[in-house]
Coordinates of C-alpha atoms in Angstrom, one line a residue:
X1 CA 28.2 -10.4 -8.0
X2 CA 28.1 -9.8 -4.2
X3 CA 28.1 -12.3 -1.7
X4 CA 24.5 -11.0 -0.6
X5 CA 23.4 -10.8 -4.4
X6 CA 25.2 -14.6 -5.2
X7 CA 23.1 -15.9 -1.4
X8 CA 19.9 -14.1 -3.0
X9 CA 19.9 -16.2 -5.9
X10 CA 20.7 -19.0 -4.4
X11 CA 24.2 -19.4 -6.0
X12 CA 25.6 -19.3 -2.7
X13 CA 24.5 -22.2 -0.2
X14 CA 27.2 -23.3 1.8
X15 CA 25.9 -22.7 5.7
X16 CA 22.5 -21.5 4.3
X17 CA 19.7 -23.6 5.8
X18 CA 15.7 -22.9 4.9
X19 CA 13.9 -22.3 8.1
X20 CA 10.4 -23.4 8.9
X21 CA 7.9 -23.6 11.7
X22 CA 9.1 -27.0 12.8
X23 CA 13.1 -25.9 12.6
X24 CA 14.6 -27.4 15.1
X25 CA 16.5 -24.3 15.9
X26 CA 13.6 -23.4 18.0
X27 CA 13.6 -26.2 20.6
X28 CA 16.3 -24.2 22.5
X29 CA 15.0 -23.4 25.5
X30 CA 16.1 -20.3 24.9
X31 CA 13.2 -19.1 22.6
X32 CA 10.7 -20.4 25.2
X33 CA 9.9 -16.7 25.5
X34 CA 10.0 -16.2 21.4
X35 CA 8.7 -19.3 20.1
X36 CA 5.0 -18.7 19.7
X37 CA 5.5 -15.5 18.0
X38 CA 8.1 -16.9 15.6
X39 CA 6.1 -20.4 14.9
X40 CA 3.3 -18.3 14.0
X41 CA 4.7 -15.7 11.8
X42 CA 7.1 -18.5 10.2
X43 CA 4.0 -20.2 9.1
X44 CA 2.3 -17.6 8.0
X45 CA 5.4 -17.0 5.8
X46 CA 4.7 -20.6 4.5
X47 CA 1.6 -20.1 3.4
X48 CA 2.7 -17.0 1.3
X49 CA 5.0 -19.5 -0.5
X50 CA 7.9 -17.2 0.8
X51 CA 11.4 -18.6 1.5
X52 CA 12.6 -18.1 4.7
X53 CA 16.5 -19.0 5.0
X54 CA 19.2 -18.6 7.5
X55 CA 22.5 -18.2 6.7
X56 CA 26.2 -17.0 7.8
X57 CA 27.3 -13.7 8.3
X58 CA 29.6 -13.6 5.6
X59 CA 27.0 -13.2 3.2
X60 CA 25.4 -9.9 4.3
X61 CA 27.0 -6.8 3.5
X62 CA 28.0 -5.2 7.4
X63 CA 25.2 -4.0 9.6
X64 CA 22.6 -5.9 7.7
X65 CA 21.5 -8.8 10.1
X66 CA 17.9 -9.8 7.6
X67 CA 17.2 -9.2 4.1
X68 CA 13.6 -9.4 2.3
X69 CA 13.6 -9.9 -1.6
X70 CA 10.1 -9.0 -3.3
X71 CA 11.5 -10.0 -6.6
X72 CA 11.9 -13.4 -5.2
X73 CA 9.6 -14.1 -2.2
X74 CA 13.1 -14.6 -0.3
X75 CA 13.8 -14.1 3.2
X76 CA 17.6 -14.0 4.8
X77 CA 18.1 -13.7 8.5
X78 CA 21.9 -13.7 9.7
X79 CA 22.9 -16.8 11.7
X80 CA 24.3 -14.6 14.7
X81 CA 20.7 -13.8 15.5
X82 CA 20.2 -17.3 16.8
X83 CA 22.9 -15.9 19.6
X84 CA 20.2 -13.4 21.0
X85 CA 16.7 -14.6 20.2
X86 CA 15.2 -11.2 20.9
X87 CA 17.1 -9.6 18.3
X88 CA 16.3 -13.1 15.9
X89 CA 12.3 -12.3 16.9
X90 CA 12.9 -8.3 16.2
X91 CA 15.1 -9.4 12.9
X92 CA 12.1 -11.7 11.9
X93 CA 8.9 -9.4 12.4
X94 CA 10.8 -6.6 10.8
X95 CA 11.8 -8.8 7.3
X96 CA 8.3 -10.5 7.3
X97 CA 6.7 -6.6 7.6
X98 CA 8.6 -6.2 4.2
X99 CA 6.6 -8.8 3.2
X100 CA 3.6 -7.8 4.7
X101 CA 4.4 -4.5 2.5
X102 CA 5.2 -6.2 -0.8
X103 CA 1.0 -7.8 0.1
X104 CA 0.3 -4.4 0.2
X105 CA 2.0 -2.9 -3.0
X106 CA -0.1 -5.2 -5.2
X107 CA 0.3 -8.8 -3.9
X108 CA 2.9 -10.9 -3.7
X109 CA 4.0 -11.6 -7.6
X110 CA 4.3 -7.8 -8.7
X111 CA 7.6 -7.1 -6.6
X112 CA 6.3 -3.4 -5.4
X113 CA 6.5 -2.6 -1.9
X114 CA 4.0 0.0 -0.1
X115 CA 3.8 1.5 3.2
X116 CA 1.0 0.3 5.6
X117 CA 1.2 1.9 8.6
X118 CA -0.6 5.4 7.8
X119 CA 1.9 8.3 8.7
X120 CA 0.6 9.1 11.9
X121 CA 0.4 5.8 13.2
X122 CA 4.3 5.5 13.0
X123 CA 5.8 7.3 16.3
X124 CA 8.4 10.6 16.1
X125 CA 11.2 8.4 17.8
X126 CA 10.8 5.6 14.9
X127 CA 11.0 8.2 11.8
X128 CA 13.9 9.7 13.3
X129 CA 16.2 7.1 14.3
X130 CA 15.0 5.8 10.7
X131 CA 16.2 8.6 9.2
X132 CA 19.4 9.0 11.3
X133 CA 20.5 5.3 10.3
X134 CA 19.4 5.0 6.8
X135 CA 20.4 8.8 5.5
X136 CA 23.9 8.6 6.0
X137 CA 24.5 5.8 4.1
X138 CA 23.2 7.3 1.0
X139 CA 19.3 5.5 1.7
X140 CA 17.3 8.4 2.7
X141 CA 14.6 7.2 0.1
X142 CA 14.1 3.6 1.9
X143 CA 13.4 5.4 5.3
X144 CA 9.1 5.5 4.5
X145 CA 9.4 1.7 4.4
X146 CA 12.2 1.0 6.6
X147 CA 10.0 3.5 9.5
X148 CA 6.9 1.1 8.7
X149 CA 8.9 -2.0 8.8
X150 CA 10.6 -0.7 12.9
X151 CA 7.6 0.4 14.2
X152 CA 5.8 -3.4 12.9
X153 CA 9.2 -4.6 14.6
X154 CA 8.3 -3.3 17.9
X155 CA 4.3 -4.3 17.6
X156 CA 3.9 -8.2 19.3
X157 CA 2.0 -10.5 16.9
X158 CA 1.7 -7.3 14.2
X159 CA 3.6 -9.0 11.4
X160 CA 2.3 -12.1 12.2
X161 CA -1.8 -11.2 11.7
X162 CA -0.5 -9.2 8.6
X163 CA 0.6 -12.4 7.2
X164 CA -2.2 -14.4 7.8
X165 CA -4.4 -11.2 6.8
X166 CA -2.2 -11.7 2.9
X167 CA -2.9 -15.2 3.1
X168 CA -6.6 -14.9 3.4
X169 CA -6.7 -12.2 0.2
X170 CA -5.8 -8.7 -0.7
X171 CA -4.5 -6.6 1.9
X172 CA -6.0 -3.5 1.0
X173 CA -9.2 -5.0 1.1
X174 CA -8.4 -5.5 5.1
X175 CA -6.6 -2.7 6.0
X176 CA -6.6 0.9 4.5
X177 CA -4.1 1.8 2.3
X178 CA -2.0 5.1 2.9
X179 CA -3.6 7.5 0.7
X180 CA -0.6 7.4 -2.2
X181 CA -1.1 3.3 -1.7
X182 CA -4.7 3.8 -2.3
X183 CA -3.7 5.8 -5.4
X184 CA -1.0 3.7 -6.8
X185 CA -3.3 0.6 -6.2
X186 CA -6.5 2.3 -7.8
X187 CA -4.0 3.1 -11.0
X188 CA -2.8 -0.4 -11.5
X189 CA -6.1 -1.6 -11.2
X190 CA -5.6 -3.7 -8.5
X191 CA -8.0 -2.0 -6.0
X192 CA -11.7 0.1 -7.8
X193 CA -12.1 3.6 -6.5
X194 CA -14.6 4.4 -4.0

């Protein structure tokens, strides 16, 4: 087992610590600038019931920095983030939009993911530097989600109101699904067809 599979199930702790709204991480006065945002979409995260963990670098494969798990509701942000609390904030609205997608794909407990921005609402410059980071390494089919999840990244207080919009009941019911989501969603049931 990797050392990012062994931290995602929680068979690796050493260094790991679980965040939360009131972590005292945030008191730096560092994240003055930050700490709104990230109390807000932290406790959003809460109220999903999803697990929001820090932990060392040596338990992400290289270039990953955050991790989200649907299967298990688990959240991994790289301790080196704490080092530049922009990135930490950029790191933490882009994870929880994976969240926010995993609402989306059927609620929380099914572990399916869907895209929620609609495809033109996602900018040129985002798909392609999507597709330029994520198709060489063998990904090209993660760059829909991974476009949806950078272009939340760079919204202010996006993930956050998507949270509390899951918290409150389904997502599509709030926001309109893509039209495959719409179709996937109307297949499983999950959403009747109009």
């Amino acid at each position: 087992i990797s050392a990012m599979g062994c931290m995602i199930l929680k068979e690796c702790t050493e260094g790991v610590e679980r965040l939360s709204s009131t972590s005292s991480v945030f008191n730096d006065p560092k994240f003055d600038p930050f700490r709104v945002e990230i109390k807000r979409v932290l406790t959003a995260l809460e109220k999903l019931n999803i697990e929001v963990f820090l932990a060392p670098t040596r338990y992400f494969t290289p270039r990953t920095v955050g991790l989200y798990k649907a299967n298990y509701n688990r959240f991994f942000i790289n301790d080196e983030l704490l080092k530049d609390q922009r990135e930490f904030l950029g790191t933490l609205r882009h994870e929880g939009w994976h969240a926010v997608q995993d609402c989306m794909g059927g609620g929380l407990n099914t572990g399916f993911m869907a895209q929620v921005h609609q495809d033109k609402e996602i900018p040129d410059w985002v798909r392609k530097s999507t597709r330029l980071a994520y198709e060489p390494m063998g990904m090209g089919k993660a760059v829909p989600w991974e476009a949806d999840a950078n272009w939340a990244e760079e919204q202010s207080d996006q993930t956050a109101r998507h949270l509390e919009m899951c918290a409150k009941g389904p997502l599509w019911d709030q926001v309109e699904p893509t039209p495959m989501t719409k179709e996937w969603l109307i297949g499983c049931g999950w959403m009747k067809p109009q």
